[in-house]
Tab-separated table of C-alpha atoms and ligand atoms in Angstrom:
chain	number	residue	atom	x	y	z
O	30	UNK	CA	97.938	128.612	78.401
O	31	UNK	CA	99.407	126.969	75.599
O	32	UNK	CA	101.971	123.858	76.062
O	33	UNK	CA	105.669	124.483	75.738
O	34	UNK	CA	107.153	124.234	72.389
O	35	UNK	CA	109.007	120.588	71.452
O	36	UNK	CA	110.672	118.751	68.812
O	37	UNK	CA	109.371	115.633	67.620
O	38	UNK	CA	112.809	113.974	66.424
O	39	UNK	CA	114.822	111.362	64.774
O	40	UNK	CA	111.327	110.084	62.389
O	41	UNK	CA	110.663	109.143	59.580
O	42	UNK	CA	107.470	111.688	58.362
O	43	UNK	CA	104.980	109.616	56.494
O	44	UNK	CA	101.938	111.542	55.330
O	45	UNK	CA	99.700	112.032	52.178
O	46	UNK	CA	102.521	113.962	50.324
O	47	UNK	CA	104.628	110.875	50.721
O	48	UNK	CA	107.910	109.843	53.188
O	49	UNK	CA	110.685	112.142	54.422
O	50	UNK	CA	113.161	111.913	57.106
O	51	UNK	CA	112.440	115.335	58.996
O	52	UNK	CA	112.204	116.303	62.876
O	53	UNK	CA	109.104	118.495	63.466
O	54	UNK	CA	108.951	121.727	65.763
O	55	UNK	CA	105.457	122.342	67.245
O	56	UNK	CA	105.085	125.612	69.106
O	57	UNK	CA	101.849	126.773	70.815
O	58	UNK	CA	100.451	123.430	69.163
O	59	UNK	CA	101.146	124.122	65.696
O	60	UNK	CA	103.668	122.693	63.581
O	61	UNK	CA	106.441	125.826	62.685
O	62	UNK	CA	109.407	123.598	61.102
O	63	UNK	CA	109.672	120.559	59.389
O	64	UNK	CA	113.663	119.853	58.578
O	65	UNK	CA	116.283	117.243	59.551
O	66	UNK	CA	118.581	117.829	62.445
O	67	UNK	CA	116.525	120.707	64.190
O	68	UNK	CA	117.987	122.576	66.900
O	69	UNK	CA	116.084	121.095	70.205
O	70	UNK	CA	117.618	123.895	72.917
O	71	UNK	CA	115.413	124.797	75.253
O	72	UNK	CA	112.376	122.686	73.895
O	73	UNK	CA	111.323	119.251	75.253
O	74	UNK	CA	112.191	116.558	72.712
O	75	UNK	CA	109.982	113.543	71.821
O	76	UNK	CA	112.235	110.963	70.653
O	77	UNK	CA	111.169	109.442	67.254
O	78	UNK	CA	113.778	107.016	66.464
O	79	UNK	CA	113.064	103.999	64.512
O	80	UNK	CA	109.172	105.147	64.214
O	81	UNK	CA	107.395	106.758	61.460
O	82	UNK	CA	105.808	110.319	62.312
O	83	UNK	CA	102.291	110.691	61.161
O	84	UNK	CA	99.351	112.994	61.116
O	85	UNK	CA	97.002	111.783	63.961
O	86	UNK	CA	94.888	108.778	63.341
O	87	UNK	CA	90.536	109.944	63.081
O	88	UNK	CA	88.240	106.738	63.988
O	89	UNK	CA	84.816	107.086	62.235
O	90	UNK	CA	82.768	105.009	64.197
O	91	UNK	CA	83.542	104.901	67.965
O	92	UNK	CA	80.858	104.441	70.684
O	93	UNK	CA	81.503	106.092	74.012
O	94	UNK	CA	78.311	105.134	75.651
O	95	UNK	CA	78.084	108.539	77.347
O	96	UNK	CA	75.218	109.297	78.068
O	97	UNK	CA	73.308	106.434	78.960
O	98	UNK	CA	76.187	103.622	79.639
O	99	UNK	CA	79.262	104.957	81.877
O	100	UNK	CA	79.743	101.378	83.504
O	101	UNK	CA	80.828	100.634	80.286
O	102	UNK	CA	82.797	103.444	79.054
O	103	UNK	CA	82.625	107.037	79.570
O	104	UNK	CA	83.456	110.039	77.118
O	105	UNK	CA	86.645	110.365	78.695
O	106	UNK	CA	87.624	106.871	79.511
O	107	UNK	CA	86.975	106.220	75.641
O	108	UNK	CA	88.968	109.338	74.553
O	109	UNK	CA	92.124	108.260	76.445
O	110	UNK	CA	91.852	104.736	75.124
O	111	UNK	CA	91.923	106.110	71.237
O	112	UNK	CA	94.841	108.478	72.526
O	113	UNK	CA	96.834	105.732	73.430
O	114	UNK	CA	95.800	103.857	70.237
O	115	UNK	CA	97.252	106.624	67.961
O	116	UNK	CA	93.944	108.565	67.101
O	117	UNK	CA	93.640	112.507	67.707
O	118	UNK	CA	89.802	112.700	66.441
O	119	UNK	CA	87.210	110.060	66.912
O	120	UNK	CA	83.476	110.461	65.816
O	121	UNK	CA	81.145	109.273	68.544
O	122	UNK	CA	77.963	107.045	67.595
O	123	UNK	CA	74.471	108.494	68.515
O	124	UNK	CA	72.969	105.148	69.894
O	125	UNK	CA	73.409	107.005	73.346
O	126	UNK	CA	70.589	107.347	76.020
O	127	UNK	CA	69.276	109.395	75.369
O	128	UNK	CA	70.367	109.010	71.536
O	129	UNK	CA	72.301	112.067	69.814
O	130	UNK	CA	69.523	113.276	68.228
O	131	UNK	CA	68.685	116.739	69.089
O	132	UNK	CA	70.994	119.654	69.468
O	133	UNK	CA	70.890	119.847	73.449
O	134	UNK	CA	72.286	116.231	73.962
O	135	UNK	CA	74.732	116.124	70.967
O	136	UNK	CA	76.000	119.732	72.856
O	137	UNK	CA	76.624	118.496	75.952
O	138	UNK	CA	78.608	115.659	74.129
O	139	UNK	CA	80.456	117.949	72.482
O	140	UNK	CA	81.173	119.929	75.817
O	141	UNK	CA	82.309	117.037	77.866
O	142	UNK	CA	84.533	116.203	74.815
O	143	UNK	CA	86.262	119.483	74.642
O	144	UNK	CA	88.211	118.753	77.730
O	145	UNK	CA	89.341	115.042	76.303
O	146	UNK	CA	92.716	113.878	75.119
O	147	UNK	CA	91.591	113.230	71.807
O	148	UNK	CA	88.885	115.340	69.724
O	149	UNK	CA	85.525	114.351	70.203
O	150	UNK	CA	83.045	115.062	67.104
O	151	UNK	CA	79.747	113.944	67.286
O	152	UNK	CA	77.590	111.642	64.627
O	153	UNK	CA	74.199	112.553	65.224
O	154	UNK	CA	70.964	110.298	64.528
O	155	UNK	CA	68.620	110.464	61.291
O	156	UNK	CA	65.804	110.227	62.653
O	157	UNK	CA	64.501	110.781	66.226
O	158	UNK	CA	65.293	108.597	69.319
O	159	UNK	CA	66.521	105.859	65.748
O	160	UNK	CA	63.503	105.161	65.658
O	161	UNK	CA	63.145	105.008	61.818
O	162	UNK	CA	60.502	107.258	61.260
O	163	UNK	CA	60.759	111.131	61.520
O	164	UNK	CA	64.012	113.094	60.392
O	165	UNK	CA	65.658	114.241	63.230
O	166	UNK	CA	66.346	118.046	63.247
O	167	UNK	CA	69.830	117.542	60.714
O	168	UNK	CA	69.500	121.238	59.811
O	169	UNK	CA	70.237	122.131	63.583
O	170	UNK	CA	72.414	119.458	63.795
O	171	UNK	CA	74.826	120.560	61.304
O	172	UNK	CA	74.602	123.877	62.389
O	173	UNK	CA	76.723	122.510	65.661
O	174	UNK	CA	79.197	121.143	63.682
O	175	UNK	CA	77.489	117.246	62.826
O	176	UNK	CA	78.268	116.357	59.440
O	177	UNK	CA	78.163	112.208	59.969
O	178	UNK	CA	74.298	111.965	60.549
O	179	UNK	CA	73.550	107.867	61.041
O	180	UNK	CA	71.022	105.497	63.055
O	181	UNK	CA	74.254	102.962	63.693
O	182	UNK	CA	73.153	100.266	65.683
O	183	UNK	CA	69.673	100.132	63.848
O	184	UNK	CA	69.113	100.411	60.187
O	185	UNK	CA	67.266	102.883	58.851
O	186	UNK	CA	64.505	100.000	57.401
O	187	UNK	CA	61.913	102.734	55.294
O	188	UNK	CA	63.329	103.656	52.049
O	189	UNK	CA	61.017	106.370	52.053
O	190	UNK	CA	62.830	107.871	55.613
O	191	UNK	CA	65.917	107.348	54.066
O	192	UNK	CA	65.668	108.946	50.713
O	193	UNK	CA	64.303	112.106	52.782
O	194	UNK	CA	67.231	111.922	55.086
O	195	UNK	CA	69.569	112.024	51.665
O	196	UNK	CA	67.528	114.890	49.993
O	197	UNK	CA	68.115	116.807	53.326
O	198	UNK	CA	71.418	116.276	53.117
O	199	UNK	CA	71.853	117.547	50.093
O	200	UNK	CA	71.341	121.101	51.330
O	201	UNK	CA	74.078	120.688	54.474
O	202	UNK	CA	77.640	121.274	52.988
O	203	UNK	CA	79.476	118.489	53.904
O	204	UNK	CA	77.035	116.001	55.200
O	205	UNK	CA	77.060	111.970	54.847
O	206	UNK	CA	74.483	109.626	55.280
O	207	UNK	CA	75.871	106.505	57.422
O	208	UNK	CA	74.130	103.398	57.401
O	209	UNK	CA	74.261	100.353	59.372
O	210	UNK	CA	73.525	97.876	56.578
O	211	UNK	CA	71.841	95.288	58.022
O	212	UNK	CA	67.896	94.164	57.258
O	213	UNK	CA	66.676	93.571	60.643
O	214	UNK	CA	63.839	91.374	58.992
O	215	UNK	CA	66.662	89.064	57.294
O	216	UNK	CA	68.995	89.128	60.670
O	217	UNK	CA	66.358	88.957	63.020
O	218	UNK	CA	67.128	86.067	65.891
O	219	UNK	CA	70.572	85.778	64.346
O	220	UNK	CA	73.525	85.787	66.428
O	221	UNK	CA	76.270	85.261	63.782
O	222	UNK	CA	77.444	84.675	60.085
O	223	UNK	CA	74.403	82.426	58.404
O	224	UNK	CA	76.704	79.571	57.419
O	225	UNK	CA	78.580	76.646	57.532
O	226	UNK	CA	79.824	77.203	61.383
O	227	UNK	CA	76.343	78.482	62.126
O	228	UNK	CA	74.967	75.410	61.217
O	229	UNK	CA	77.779	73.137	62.616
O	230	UNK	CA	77.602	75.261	66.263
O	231	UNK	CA	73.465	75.322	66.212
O	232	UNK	CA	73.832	79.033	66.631
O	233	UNK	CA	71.117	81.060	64.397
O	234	UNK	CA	73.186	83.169	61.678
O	235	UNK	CA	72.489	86.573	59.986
O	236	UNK	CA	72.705	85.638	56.173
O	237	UNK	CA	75.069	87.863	54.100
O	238	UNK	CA	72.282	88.938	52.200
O	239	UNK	CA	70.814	91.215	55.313
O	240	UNK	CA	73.835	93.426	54.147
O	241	UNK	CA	74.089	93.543	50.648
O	242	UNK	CA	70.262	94.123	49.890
O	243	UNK	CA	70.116	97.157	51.980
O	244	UNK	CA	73.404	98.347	50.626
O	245	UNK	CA	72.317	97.787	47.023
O	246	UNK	CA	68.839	99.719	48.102
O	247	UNK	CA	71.156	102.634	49.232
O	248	UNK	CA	73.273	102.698	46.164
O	249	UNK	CA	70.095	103.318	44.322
O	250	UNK	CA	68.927	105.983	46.983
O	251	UNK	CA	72.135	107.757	46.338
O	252	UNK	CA	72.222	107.469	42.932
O	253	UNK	CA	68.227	109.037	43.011
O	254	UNK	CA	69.337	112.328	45.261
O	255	UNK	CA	72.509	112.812	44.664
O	256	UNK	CA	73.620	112.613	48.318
O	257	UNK	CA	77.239	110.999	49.829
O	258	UNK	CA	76.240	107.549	51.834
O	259	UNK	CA	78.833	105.777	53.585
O	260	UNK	CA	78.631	102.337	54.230
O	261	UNK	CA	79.626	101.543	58.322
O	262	UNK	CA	81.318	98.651	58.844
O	263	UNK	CA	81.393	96.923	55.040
O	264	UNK	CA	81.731	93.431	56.279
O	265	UNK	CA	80.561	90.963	53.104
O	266	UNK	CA	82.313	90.191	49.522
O	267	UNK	CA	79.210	91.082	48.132
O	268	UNK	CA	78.762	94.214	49.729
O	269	UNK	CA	82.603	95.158	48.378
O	270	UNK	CA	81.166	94.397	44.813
O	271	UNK	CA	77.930	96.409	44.954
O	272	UNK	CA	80.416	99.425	46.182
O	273	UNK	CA	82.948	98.983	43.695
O	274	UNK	CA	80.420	98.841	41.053
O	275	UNK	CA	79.083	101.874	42.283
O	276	UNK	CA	81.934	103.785	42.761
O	277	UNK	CA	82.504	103.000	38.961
O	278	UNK	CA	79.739	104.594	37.679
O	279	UNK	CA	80.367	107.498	39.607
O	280	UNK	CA	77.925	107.339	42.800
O	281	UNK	CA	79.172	109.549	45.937
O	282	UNK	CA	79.428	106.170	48.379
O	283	UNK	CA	82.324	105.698	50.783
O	284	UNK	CA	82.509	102.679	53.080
O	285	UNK	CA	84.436	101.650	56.250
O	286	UNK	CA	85.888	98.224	57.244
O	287	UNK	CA	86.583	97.259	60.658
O	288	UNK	CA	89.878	95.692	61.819
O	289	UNK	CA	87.828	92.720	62.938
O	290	UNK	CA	86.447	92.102	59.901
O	291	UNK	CA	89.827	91.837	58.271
O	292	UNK	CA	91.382	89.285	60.211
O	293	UNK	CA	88.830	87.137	62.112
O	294	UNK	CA	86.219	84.474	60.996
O	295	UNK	CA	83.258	82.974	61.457
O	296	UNK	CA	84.726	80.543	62.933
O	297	UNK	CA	86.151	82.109	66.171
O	298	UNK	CA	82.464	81.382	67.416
O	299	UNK	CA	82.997	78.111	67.677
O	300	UNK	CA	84.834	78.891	71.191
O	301	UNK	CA	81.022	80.010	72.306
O	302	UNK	CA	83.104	83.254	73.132
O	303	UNK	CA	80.815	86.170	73.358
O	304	UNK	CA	84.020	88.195	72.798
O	305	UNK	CA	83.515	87.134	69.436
O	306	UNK	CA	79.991	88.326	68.726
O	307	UNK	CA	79.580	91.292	66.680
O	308	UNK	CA	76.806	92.918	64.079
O	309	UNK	CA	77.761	92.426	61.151
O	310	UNK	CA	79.098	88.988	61.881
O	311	UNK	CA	82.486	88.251	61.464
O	312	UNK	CA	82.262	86.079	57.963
O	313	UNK	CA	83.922	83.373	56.118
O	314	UNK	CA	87.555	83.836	55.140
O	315	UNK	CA	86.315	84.326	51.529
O	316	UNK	CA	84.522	87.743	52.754
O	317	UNK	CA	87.921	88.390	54.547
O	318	UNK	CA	90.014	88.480	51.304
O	319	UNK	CA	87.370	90.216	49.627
O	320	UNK	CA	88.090	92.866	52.291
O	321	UNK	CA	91.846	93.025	52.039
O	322	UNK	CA	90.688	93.492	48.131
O	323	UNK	CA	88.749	96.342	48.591
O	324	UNK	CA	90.979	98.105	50.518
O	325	UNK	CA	93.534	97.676	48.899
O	326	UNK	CA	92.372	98.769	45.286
O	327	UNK	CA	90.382	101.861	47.284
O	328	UNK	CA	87.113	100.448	46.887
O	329	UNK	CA	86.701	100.834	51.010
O	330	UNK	CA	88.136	104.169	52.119
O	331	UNK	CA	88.486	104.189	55.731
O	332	UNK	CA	89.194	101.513	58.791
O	333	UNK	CA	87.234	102.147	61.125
O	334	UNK	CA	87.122	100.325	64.581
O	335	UNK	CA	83.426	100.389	65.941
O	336	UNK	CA	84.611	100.562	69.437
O	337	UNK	CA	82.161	99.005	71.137
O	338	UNK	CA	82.379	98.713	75.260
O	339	UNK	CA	80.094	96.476	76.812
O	340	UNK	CA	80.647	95.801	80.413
O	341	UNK	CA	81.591	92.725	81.929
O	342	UNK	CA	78.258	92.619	83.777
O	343	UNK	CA	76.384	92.812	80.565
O	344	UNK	CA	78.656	90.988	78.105
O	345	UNK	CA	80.003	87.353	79.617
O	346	UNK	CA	76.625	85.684	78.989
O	347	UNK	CA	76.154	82.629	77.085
O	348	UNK	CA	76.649	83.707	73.096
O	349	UNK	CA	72.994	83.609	72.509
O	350	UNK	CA	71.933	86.225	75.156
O	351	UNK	CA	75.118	88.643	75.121
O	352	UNK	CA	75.135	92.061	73.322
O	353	UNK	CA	76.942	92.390	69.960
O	354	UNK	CA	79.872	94.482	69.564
O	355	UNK	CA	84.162	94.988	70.711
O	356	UNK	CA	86.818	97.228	71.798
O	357	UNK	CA	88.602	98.356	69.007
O	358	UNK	CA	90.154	101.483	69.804
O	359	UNK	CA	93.642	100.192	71.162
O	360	UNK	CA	94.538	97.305	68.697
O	361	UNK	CA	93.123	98.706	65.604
O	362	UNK	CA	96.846	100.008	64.504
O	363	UNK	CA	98.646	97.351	65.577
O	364	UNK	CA	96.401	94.467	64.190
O	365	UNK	CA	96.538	96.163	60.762
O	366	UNK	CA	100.557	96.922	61.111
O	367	UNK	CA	100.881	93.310	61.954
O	368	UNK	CA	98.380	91.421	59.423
O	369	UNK	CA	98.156	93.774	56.618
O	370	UNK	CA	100.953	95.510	56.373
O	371	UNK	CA	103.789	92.859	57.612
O	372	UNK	CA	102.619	90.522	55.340
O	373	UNK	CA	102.283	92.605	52.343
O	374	UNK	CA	98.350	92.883	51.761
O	375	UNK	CA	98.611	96.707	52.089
O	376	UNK	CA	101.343	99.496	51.917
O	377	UNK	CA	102.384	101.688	55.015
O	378	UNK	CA	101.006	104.500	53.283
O	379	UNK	CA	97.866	103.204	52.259
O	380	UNK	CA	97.091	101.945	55.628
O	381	UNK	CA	97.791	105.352	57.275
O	382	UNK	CA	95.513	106.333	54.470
O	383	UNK	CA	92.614	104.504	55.601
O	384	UNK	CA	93.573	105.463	59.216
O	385	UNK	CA	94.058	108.879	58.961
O	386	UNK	CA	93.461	111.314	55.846
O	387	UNK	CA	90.853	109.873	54.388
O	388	UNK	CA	88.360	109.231	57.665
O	389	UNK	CA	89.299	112.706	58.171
O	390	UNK	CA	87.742	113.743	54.386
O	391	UNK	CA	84.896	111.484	55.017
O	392	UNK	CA	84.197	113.418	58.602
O	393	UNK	CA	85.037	116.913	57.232
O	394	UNK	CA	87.697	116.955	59.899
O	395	UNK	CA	89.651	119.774	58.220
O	396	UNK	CA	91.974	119.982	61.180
O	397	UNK	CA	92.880	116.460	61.093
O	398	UNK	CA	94.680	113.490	58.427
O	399	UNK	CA	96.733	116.859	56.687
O	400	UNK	CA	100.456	116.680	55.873
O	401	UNK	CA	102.907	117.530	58.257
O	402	UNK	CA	103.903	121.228	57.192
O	403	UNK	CA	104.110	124.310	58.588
O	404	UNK	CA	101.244	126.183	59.857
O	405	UNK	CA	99.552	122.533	60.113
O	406	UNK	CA	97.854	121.949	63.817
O	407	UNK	CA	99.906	119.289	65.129
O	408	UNK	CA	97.891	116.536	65.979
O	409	UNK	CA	100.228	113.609	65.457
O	410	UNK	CA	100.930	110.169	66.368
O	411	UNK	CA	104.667	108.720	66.626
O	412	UNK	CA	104.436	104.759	65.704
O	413	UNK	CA	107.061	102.208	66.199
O	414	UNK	CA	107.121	99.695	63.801
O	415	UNK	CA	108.977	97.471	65.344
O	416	UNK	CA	107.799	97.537	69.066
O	417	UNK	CA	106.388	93.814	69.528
O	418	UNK	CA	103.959	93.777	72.653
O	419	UNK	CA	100.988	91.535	73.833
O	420	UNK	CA	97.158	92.704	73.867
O	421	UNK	CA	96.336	92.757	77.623
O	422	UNK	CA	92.235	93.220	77.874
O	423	UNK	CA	93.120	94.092	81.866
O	424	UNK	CA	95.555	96.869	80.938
O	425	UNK	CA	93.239	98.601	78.389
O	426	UNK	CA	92.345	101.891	79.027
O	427	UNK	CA	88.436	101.301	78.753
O	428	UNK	CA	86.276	100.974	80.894
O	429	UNK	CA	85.442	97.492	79.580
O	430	UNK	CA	87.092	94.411	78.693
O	431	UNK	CA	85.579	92.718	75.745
O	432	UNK	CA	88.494	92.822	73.225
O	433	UNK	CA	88.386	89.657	71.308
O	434	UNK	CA	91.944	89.694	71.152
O	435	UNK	CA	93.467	89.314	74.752
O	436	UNK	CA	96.760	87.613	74.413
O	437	UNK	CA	97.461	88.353	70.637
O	438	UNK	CA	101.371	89.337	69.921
O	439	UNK	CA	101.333	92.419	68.048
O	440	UNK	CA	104.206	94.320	66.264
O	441	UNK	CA	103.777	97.896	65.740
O	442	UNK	CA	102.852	99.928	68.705
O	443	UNK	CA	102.097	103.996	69.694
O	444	UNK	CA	104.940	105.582	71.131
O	445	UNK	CA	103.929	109.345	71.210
O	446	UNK	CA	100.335	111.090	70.483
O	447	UNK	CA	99.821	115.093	69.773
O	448	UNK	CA	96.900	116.586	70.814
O	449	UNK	CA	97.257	120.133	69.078
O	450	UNK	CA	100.836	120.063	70.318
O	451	UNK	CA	99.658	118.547	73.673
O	452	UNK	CA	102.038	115.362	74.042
O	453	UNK	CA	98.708	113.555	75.724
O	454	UNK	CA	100.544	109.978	75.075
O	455	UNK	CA	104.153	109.751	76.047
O	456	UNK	CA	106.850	106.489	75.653
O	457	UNK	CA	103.027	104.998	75.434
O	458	UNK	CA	101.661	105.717	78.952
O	459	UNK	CA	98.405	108.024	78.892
O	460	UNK	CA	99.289	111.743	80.390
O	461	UNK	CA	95.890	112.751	81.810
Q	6	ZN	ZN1	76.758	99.440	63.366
């Protein structure tokens, strides 16, 4: 059955071609016309005034939690939450229970995602159960479609495991090696930034260095094999450097930034908030600007949120004992429309950039992040601008609640999201 043919009208089309003013006519979920002042008679119109019309936003680094951890979030809970949050393709992280590491579990992901309002592609692991140690079957793996293979949550500590994991990669069209970059040695019994406010709060910190010497170890892995590495959740001005630099001279790295990273501190912990605990840290505002830097002069391709559900059960513990990680999936557009873009630190179109088309690349989502043309798949988000609106952690759509950012006044909201064609967010309310 295929959903009834509408018109997506009165937007302003901003994709990698550039800006138009153009209505869009999606029949049997493909785009067919892209013109001003279409004829809407006898299709259902989405009304796109005063927003800009996109190609669907693609998350690289989401965690659903499914299997293992449906108190906190569920394939499909997690799905409907990046739905409303503009996305149309979200890669889920393999630190599962059982992890995504074989093709049996990363199927059944993929199964239970079919059915979800937003594509669900799935990372797998690099080596088996993330352990560190032996390659998981990648071969296999990319045979099902993985092409984001990654240990995210642990670092992959043996250069040895990790130059193997490259050189296999090598022979998979399309595959990246993701790494969390953080030396467990360095961070170990750290609980945020190593600094000043670690210090002043008596809190243990993870020094900056835990990042950057495992990302300039990777660099030199790359440049040995040959093979793409992207860089999860870039989160130090050092880090930004050692990836510029090695962009420079022509190494296949990419790297991600969350939204978290760009506009809080270090020094949100001093609230003892476990909301605010994350791996990487949130830094110093120095790191921050380094950030804007880097992705603004393309030196970090992609934000990406690291979604990470924890349930209330597990995560309102004193700051010492409770579990790193936050929501990210329904604020990540709206934080970045309201503190990078309002302000200036970053253009419409290279935000949507970051958001959209070039996660997509990274992912080899070929169906995903393409202009808005004819013959295109539609898989679009409609975003107001100017809709101003409150973060409400009990009105999320997860499953869980820790969203550091409960009470924040936003500006720039979803209105509409395409799912192939599939209105699956309407006026902003979740359809199924
Ligand atoms: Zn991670």
């Amino acid at each position: 059955m295929h959903p009834p043919a509408l018109v997506v009208r009165g937007g302003e089309i901003v994709d990698a071609t550039g800006a138009r003013r153009a209505d869009v006519r999606v029949v049997d979920g493909e785009v067919v016309e892209v013109a001003a002042g279409l004829d809407a008679a006898g299709a259902r119109v989405l009304d796109a005034g005063g927003c800009v019309v996109v190609p669907g936003l693609v998350d690289l680094h989401t965690h659903l939690r499914e299997p293992g951890d449906e108190l906190a979030e569920t394939i499909e809970s997690g799905a409907r939450a990046a739905a409303l949050g503009g996305y149309t393709a979200v890669v889920a992280m393999p630190n599962t229970e059982p992890a995504l590491d074989d093709a049996t579990v990363v199927g059944s992901v993929l199964a239970r995602g079919a059915h979800a309002p937003c594509d669900v592609v799935a990372a797998a692991a690099i080596t088996k159960g993330r352990r560190g140690e032996e390659l998981a079957p990648m071969g296999e793996l990319h045979d099902l479609g993985v092409r984001v293979f990654t240990d995210d949550g642990f670092c992959v500590a043996d250069a040895g495991v990790m130059r193997r994991a490259m050189e296999y990669s090598r022979a998979l069209p399309g595959a990246v090696v993701a790494q969390h970059a953080e030396d467990a040695a360095l961070a170990r019994g750290g609980h945020m930034h190593e600094g000043e406010w670690s210090s002043r709060l008596g809190i243990p910190g993870r020094p900056e260095a835990a990042e950057s010497v495992v990302i300039a170890r990777d660099l030199e892995l790359a440049k040995l094999t040959g093979a793409r590495l992207h860089v999860l959740h870039l989160s130090s001005a050092e880090g930004v450097r050692l990836v510029r630099e090695a962009k420079e001279v022509g190494v296949r790295v990419t790297a991600e930034v969350t939204p978290h990273h760009l506009v809080l501190t270090d020094a949100a912990c001093a609230s003892y908030d476990p909301a605010f605990k994350v791996h990487p840290p949130l830094r110093t505002s120095s790191d921050v600007e380094a950030l804007r830097a880097g992705l603004a002069d393309g030196t970090i391709d992609a934000i990406a949120t690291d979604h990470a559900p924890h349930s209330p059960e597990t995560k309102d513990r004193p700051f010492e004992e409770a579990p790193p990680g936050m929501l990210g999936l329904e604020t990540a557009l709206g934080l970045v429309l309201t503190e990078l873009v309002e302000p200036g630190h970053l253009t419409l179109a290279d935000a949507l950039a970051a958001l959209s088309w070039r996660p997509a690349a990274i992912a080899g989502l070929d169906d995903h992040g393409g202009p808005v043309g004819v013959g295109a798949l539609a898989h679009l988000c409609v975003i107001d601008p100017s809709a101003a609106w409150e973060v409400d952690a009990s009105a999320l759509a997860s499953r869980s609640r820790n969203t550091p950012f409960h009470g924040r006044k936003l500006t720039g909201r979803v209105r509409h999201t395409l799912l192939a064609g599939e209105p699956v967010v309407v006026d902003g309310e979740a359809q199924r």
